[in-house]
Short mmCIF file of C-alpha atoms in Angstrom, two decimals:
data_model
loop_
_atom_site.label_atom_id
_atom_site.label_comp_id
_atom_site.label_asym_id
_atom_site.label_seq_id
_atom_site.Cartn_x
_atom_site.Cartn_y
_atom_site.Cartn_z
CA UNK U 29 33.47 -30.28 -21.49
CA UNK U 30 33.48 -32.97 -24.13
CA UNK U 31 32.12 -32.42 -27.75
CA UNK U 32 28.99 -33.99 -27.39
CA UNK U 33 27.91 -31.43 -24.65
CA UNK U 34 29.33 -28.36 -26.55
CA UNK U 35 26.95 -29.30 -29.62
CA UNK U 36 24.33 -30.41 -26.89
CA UNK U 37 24.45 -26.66 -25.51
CA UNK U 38 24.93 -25.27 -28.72
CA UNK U 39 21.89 -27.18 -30.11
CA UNK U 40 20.20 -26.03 -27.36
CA UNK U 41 20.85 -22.34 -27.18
CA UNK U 42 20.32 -22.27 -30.98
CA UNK U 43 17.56 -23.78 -31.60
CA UNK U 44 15.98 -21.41 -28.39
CA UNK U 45 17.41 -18.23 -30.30
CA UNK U 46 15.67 -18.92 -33.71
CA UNK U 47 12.07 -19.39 -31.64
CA UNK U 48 11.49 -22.88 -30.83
CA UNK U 49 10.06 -23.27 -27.70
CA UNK U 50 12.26 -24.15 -24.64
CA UNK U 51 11.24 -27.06 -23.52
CA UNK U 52 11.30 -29.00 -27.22
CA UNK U 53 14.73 -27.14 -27.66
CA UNK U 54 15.92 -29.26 -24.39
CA UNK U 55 14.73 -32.66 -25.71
CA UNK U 56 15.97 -32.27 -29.39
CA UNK U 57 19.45 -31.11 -27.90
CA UNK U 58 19.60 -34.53 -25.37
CA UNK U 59 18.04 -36.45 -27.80
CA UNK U 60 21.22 -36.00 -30.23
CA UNK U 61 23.19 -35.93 -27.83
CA UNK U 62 22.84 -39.48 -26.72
CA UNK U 63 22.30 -40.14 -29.86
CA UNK U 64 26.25 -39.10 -30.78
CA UNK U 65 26.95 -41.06 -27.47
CA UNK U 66 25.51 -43.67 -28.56
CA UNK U 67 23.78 -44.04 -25.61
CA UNK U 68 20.14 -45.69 -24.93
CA UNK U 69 18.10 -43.65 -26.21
CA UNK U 70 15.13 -45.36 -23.59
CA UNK U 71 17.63 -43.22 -21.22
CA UNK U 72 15.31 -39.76 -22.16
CA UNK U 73 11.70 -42.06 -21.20
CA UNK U 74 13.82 -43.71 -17.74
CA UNK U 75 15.03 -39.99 -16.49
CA UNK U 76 11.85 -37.96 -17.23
CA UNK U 77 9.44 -41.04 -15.01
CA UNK U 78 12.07 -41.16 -12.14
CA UNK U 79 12.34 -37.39 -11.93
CA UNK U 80 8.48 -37.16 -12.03
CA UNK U 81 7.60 -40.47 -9.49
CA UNK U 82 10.41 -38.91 -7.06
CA UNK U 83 8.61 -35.79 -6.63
CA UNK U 84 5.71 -35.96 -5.03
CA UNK U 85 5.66 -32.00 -4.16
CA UNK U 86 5.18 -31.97 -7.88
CA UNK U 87 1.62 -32.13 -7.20
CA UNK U 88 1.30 -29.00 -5.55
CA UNK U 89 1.76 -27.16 -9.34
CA UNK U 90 -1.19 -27.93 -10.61
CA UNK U 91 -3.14 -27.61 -7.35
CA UNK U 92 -2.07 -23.82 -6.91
CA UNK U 93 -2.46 -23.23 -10.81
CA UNK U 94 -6.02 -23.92 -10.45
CA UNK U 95 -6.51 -22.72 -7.05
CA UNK U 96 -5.20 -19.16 -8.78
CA UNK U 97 -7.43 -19.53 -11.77
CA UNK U 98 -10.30 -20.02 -9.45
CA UNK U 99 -9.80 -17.05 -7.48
CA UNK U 100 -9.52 -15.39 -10.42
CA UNK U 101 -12.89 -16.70 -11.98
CA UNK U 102 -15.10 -16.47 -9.27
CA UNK U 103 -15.11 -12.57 -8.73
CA UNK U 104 -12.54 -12.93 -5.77
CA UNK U 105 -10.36 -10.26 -7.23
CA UNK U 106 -13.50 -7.48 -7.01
CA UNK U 107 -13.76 -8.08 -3.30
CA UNK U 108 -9.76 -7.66 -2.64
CA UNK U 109 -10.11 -4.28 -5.14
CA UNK U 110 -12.88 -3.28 -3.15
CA UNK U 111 -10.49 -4.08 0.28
CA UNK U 112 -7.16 -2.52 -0.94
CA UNK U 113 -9.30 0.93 -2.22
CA UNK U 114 -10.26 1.18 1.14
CA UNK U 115 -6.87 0.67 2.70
CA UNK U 116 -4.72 2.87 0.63
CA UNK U 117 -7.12 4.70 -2.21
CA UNK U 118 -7.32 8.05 -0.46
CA UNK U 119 -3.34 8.34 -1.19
CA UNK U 120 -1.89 10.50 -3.77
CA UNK U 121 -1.87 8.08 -6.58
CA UNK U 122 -4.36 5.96 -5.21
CA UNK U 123 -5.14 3.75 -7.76
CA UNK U 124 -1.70 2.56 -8.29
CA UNK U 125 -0.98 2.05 -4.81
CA UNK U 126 -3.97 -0.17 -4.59
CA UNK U 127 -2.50 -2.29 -8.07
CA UNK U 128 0.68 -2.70 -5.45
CA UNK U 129 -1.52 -3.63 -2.09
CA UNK U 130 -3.65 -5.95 -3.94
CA UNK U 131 -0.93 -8.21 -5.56
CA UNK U 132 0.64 -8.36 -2.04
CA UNK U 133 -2.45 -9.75 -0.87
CA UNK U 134 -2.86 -11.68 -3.97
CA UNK U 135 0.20 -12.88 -3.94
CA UNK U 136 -0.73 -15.01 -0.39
CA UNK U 137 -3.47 -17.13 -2.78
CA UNK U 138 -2.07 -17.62 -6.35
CA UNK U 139 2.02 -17.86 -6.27
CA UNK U 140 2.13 -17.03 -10.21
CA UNK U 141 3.29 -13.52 -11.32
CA UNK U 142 0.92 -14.26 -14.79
CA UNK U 143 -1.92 -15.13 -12.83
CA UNK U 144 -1.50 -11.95 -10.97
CA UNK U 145 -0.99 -9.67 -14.03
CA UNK U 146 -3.89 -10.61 -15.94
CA UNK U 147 -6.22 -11.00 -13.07
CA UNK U 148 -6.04 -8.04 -10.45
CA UNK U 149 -3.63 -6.19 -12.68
CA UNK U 150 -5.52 -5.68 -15.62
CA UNK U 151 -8.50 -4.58 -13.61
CA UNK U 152 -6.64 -1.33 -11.94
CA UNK U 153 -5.02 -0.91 -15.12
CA UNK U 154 -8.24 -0.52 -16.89
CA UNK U 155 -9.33 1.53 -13.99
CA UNK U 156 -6.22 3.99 -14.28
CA UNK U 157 -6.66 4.18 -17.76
CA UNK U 158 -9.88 5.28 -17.69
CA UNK U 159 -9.65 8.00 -15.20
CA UNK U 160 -7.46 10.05 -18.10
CA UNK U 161 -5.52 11.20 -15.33
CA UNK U 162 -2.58 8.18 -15.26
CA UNK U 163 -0.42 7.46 -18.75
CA UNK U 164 -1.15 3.98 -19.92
CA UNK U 165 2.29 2.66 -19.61
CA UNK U 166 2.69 3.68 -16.40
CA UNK U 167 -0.49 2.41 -15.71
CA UNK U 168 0.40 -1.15 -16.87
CA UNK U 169 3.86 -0.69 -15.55
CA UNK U 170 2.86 -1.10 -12.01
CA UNK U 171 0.58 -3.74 -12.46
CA UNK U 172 3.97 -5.52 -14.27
CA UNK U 173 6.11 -4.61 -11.15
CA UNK U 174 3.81 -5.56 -8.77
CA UNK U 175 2.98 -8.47 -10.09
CA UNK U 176 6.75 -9.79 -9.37
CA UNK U 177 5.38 -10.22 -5.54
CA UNK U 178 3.36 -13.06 -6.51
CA UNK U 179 5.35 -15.74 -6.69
CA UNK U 180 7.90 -14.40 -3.52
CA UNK U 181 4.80 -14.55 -0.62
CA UNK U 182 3.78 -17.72 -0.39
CA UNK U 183 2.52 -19.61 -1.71
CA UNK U 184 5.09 -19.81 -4.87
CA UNK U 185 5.54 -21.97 -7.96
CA UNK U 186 8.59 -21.20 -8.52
CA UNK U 187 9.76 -22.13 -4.94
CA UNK U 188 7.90 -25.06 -5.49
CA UNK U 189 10.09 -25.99 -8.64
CA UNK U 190 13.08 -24.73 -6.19
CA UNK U 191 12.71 -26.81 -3.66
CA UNK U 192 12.37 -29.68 -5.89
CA UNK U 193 16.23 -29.24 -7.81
CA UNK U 194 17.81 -28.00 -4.46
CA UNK U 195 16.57 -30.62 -1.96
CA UNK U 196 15.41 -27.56 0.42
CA UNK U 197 11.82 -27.59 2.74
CA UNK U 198 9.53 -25.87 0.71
CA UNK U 199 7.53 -24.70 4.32
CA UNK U 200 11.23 -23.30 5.21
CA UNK U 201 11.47 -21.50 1.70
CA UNK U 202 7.71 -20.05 2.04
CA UNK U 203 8.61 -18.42 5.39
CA UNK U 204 11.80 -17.06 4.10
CA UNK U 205 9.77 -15.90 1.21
CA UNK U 206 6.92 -13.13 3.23
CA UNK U 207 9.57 -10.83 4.47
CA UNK U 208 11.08 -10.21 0.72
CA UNK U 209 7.62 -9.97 -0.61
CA UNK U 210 6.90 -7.68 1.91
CA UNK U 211 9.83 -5.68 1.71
CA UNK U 212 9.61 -5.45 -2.56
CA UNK U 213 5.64 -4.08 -2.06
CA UNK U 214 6.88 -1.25 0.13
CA UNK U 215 9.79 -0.14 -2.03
CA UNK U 216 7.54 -0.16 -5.14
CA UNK U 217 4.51 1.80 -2.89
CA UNK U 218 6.81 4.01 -2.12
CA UNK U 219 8.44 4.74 -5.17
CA UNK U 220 4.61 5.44 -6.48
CA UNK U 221 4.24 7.77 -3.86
CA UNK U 222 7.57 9.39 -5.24
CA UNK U 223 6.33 9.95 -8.61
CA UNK U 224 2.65 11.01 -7.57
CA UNK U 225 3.87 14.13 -6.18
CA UNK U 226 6.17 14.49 -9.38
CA UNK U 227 3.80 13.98 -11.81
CA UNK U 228 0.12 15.14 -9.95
CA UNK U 229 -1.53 11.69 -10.13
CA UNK U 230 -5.13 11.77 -8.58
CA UNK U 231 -6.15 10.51 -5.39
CA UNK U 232 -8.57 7.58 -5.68
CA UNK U 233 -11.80 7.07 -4.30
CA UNK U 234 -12.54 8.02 -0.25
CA UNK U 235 -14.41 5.26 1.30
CA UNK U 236 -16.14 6.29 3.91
CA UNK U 237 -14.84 4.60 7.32
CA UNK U 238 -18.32 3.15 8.19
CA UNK U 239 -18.06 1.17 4.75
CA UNK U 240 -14.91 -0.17 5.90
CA UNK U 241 -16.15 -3.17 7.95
CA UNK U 242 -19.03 -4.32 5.39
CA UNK U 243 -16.17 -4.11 2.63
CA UNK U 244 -13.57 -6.00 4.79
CA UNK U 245 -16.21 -8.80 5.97
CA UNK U 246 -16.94 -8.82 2.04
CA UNK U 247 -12.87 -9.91 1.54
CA UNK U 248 -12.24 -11.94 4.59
CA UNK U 249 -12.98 -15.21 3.18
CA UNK U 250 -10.37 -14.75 0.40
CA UNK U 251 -7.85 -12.98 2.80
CA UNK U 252 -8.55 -16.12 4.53
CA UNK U 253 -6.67 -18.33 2.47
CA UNK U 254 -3.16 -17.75 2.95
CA UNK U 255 -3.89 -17.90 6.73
CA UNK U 256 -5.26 -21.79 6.28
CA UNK U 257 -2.00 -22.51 3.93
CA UNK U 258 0.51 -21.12 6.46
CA UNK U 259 -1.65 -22.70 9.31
CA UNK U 260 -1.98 -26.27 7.70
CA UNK U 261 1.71 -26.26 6.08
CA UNK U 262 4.17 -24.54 10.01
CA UNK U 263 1.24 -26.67 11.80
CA UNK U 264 2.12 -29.75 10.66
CA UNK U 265 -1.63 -30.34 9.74
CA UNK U 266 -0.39 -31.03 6.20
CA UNK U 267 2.60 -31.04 3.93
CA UNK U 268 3.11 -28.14 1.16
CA UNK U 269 1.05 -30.67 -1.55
CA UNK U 270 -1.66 -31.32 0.70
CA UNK U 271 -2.17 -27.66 1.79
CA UNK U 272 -2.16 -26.79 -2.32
CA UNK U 273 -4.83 -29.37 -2.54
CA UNK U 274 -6.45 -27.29 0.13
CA UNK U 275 -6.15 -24.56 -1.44
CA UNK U 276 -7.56 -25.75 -4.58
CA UNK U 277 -10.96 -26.60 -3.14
CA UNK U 278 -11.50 -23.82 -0.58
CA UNK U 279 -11.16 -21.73 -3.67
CA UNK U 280 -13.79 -23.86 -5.57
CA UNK U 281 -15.96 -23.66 -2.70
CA UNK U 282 -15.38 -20.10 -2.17
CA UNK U 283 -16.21 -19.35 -5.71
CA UNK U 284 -19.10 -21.75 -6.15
CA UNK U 285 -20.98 -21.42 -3.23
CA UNK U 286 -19.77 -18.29 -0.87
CA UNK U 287 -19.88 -15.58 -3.67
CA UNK U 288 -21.77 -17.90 -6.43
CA UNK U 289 -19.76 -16.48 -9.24
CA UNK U 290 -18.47 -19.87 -10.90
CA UNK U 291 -21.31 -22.24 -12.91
CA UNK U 292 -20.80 -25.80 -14.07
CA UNK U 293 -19.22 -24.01 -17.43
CA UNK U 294 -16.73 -21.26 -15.59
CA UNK U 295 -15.32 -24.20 -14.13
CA UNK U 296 -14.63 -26.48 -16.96
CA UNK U 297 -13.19 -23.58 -18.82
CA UNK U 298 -11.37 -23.16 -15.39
CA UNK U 299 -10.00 -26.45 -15.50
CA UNK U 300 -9.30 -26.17 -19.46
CA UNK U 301 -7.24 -23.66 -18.42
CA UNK U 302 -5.84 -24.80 -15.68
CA UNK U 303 -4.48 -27.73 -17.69
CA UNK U 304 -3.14 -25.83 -20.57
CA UNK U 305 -1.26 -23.79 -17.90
CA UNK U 306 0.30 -26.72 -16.07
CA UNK U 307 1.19 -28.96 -18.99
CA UNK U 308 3.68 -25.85 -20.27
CA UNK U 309 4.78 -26.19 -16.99
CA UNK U 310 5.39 -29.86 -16.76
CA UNK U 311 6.95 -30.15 -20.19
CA UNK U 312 9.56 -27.66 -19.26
CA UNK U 313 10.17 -30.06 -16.02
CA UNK U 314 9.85 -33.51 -18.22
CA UNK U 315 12.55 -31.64 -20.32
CA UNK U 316 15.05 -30.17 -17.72
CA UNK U 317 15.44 -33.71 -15.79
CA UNK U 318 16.77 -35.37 -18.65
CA UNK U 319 18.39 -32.00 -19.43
CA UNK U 320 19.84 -32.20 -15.95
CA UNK U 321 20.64 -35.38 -16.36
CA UNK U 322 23.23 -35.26 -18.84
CA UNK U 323 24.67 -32.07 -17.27
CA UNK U 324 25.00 -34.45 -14.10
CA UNK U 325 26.75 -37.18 -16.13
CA UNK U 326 29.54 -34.52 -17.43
CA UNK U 327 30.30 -33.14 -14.05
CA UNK U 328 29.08 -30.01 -15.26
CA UNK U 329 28.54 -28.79 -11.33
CA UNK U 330 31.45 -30.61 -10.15
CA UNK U 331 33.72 -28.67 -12.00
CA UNK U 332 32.04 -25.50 -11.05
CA UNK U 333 32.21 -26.14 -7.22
CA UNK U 334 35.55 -26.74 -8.24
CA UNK U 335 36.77 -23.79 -10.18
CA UNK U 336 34.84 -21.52 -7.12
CA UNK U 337 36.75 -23.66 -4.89
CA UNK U 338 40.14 -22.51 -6.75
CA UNK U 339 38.86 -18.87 -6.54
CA UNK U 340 38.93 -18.69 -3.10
CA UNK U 341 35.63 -15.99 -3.85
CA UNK U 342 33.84 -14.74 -0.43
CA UNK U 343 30.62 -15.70 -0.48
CA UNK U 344 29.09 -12.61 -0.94
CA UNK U 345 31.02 -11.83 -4.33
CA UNK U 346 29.97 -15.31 -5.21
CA UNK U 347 26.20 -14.00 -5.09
CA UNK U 348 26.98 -10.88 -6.82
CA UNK U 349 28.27 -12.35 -9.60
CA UNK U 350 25.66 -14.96 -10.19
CA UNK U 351 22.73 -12.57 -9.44
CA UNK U 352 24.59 -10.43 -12.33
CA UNK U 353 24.77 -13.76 -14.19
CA UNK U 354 20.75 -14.14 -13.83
CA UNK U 355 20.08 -10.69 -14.73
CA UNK U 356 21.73 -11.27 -17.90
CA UNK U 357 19.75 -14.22 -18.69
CA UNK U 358 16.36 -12.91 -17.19
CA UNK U 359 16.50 -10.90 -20.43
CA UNK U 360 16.43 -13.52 -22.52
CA UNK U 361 15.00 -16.74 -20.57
CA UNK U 362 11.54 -17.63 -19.26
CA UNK U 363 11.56 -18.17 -15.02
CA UNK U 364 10.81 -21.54 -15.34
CA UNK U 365 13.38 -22.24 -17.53
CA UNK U 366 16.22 -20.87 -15.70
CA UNK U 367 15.14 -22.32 -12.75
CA UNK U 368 15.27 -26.30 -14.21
CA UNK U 369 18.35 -25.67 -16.05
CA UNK U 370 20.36 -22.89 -14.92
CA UNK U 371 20.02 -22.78 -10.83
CA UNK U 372 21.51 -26.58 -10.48
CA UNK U 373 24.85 -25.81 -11.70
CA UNK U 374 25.13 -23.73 -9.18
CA UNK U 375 23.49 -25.56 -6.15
CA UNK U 376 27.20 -27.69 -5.16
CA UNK U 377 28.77 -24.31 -4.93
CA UNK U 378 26.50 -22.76 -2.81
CA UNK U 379 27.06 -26.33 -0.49
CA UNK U 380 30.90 -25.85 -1.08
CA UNK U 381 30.93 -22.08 -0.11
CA UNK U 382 28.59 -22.88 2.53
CA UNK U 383 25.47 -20.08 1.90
CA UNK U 384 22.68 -20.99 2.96
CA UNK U 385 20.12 -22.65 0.22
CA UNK U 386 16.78 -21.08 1.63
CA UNK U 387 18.26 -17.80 1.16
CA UNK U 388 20.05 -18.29 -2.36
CA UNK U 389 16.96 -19.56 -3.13
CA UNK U 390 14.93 -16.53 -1.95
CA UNK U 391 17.41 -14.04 -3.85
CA UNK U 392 17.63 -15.90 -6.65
CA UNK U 393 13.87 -15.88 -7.44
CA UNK U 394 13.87 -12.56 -6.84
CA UNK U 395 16.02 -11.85 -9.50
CA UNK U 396 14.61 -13.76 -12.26
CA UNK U 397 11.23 -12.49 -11.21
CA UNK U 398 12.46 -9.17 -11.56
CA UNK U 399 13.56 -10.70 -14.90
CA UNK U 400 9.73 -10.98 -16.17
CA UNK U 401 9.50 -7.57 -16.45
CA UNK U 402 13.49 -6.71 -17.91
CA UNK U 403 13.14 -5.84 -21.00
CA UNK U 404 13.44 -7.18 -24.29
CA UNK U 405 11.91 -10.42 -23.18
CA UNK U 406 9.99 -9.42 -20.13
CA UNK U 407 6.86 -11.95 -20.25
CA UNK U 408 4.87 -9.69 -18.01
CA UNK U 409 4.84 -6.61 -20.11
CA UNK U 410 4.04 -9.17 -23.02
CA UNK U 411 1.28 -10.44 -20.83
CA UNK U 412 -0.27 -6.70 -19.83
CA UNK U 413 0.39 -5.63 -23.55
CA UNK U 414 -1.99 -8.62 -24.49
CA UNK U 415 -4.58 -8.30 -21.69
CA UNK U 416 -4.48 -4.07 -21.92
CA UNK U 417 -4.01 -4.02 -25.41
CA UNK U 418 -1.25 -1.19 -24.41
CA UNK U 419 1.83 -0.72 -26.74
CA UNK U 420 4.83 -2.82 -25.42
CA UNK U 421 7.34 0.31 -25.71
CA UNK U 422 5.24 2.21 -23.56
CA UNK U 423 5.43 -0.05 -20.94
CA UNK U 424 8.95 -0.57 -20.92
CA UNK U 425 9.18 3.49 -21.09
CA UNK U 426 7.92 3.69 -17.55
CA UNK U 427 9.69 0.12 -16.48
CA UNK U 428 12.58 1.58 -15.87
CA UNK U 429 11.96 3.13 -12.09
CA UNK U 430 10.27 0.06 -11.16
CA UNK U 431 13.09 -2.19 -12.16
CA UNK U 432 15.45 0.21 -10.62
CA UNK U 433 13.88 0.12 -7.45
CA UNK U 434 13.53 -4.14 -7.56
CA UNK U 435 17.36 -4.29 -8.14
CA UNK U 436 18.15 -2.01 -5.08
CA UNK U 437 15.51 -4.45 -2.75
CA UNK U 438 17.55 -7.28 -4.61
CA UNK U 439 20.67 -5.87 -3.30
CA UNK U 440 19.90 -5.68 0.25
CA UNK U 441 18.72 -9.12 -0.17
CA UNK U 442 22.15 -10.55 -0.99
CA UNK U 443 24.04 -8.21 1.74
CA UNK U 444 21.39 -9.12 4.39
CA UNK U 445 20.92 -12.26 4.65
CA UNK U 446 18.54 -12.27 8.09
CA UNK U 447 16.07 -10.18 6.00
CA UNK U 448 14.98 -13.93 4.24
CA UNK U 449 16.24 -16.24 6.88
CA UNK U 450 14.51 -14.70 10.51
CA UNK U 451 11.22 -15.66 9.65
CA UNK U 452 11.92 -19.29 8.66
CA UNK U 453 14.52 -19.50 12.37
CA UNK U 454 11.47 -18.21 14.61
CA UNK U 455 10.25 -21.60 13.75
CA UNK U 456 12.92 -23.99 13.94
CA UNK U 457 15.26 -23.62 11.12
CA UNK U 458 19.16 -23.92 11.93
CA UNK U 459 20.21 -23.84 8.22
#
């Protein structure tokens, strides 16, 4: 590595460790650096348009941003509750095991973990809480966990942002995504079910069965949704941004007009919203390309693919080690961020090693998801802390199961490969 990118990362990882935000952190660091180049410095304007006008799934961000927020607004979450409690609230710690079975099924509309926490998984936390019956921090401690699903089911942000630094089908990645999601939802349901018996949590309410089909014609439209993505995206009816755009206004005219729960001013605020959540977002992407960019330039992944090369590693240590590599950062580093900066480095070793991408990329989210709730710098136990109001160091008290539990799905993940890759082969894929 040449000088110039030492200071650049140190720059970087400094300037991220004393507060600054991560995606300013990335353009002061390339800034100097070209600066000491003495390179254009027009080059930070040229890379952050190209990367932007090259990528039209881009678009689909935004869309499923607001198509989450929507759901969210319009009283869509109430009607899932309502579903899931009648599914799975009679169980021996009912109302947790209805936090896990409603982010599953939330997890098919919104594809953000934060959208997921502070929507569905506030509600059941307040609704633990106030039974008495379920500690607080175990209360928000499975809305945290659970709300890892989100972005694995499709549709996913992150696997949106994926597919866009790997050069992988994003339909291919959100069928090799449900199986995972699936898979995580049981483990955590039944690791509930584990400490229910332990600890004498309280069944939840018993809806009676002849309530059952008013309550599930109630949540159909919204369980709806996912179906119409999947349908439009493996039917070739539209591509993954089109089908977020459908997303976007089946929500708006679910909200609006089916259940009448969003006015003229829940949707601007909707849409305020909506912004200030993608333009985080797109900073952090306007940031990593240039970012990305320089890395490029010094043959940063080059020489990786190369030193793995000289290894000789199987490729099953390979993923070990940078799955232990991601936990470690995970601690430290927002999703998004690892994702833009991180995961290209080491994209020409997967190619060199020859693993399959849809798969490293369905085990790699995984893990940094699992990283939003790995303490210290789990966002999502920030994020229930702020929508609860529960102490942070309760939460991570009663983490720890969850997160042990995550890891072990994470494991058979990596060993497994078929577990992400038969779903996305049942309709065509030979990768």
């Amino acid at each position: 590595m040449s000088l110039p990118f030492v200071l650049l990362l140190a720059g970087f990882f400094g300037l991220a460790a004393f507060g600054v935000p991560v995606a300013y952190a990335m353009f002061i660091a390339s800034i100097g650096y070209l600066l000491f180049m003495g390179a254009d410095i027009g080059l930070l304007a040229e890379q952050m348009l190209n990367g932007m006008f090259d990528s039209f799934v881009l678009l689909a961000v935004p869309l499923f941003i607001l198509a989450a927020n929507l759901m969210n607004a319009g009283g869509v979450t109430d009607r899932l509750l309502a579903f899931c409690q009648a599914l799975v609230g009679r169980l021996k710690g009912g109302l947790a095991q209805v936090d896990i079975l409603v982010s599953i099924v939330f997890a098919g509309m919104s594809g953000s973990a934060v959208a997921d926490a502070a929507g569905p998984g506030k509600l059941v936390t307040m609704m633990m809480v106030k039974t008495g019956r379920y500690p607080p921090g175990f209360a928000a401690a499975v809305a945290s966990a659970s709300a890892v699903i989100g972005p694995i089911i499709p549709p996913s942000i992150p696997l949106v942002i994926y597919a866009l630094i790997s050069d992988t089908s994003v339909g291919y990645l959100f069928l090799g995504g449900v199986a995972p999601g699936l898979m995580l939802g049981l483990a955590l349901m039944m690791l509930v079910a584990f400490v229910s018996e332990k600890r004498d949590f309280p069944r939840g309410e018993i809806v009676p069965l002849r309530q059952f089909p008013r309550v599930t014609l109630q949540a159909l439209p919204a369980l709806m949704l996912p179906v119409i993505l999947l349908w439009g995206i493996y039917g070739g009816a539209t591509t993954p941004t089109e089908a977020a755009a459908l997303a976007a206004v089946y929500a708006l005219a679910l909200a609006s007009f089916y259940y009448r729960t969003v006015g003229f001013r829940d949707l601007v605020e909707t849409l305020i919203a909506s912004s200030r959540s993608t333009a985080v977002v797109a900073v952090l992407i306007a940031g990593a390309f240039i970012f990305n960019y320089i890395i490029a330039t010094e043959g940063v992944p080059a020489a990786v693919a190369s030193l793995l090369d000289g290894t000789e590693l199987s490729p099953v240590v390979f993923l070990l080690i940078v799955n232990l590599i991601f936990l470690i950062l995970g601690c430290f580093f927002d999703a998004t961020t690892l994702l833009l900066v991180v995961v290209p480095l080491f994209i020409p070793a997967c190619r060199a090693l020859e693993i399959d991408l849809v798969h490293f990329g369905i085990v790699v989210t995984v893990n940094i998801m699992i990283g939003l709730v790995t303490p210290p710098y789990g966002v999502l136990l920030f994020v229930m802390n702020a929508v609860t109001g529960i102490p942070v160091k309760d939460i991570i008290q009663e983490i720890w199961p969850f997160v042990a539990v995550l890891l072990c799905a994470l494991l058979i993940l990596i060993l497994v490969p078929e577990t992400v890759l038969w779903m996305p082969r049942q309709f065509g894929y030979v990768g």
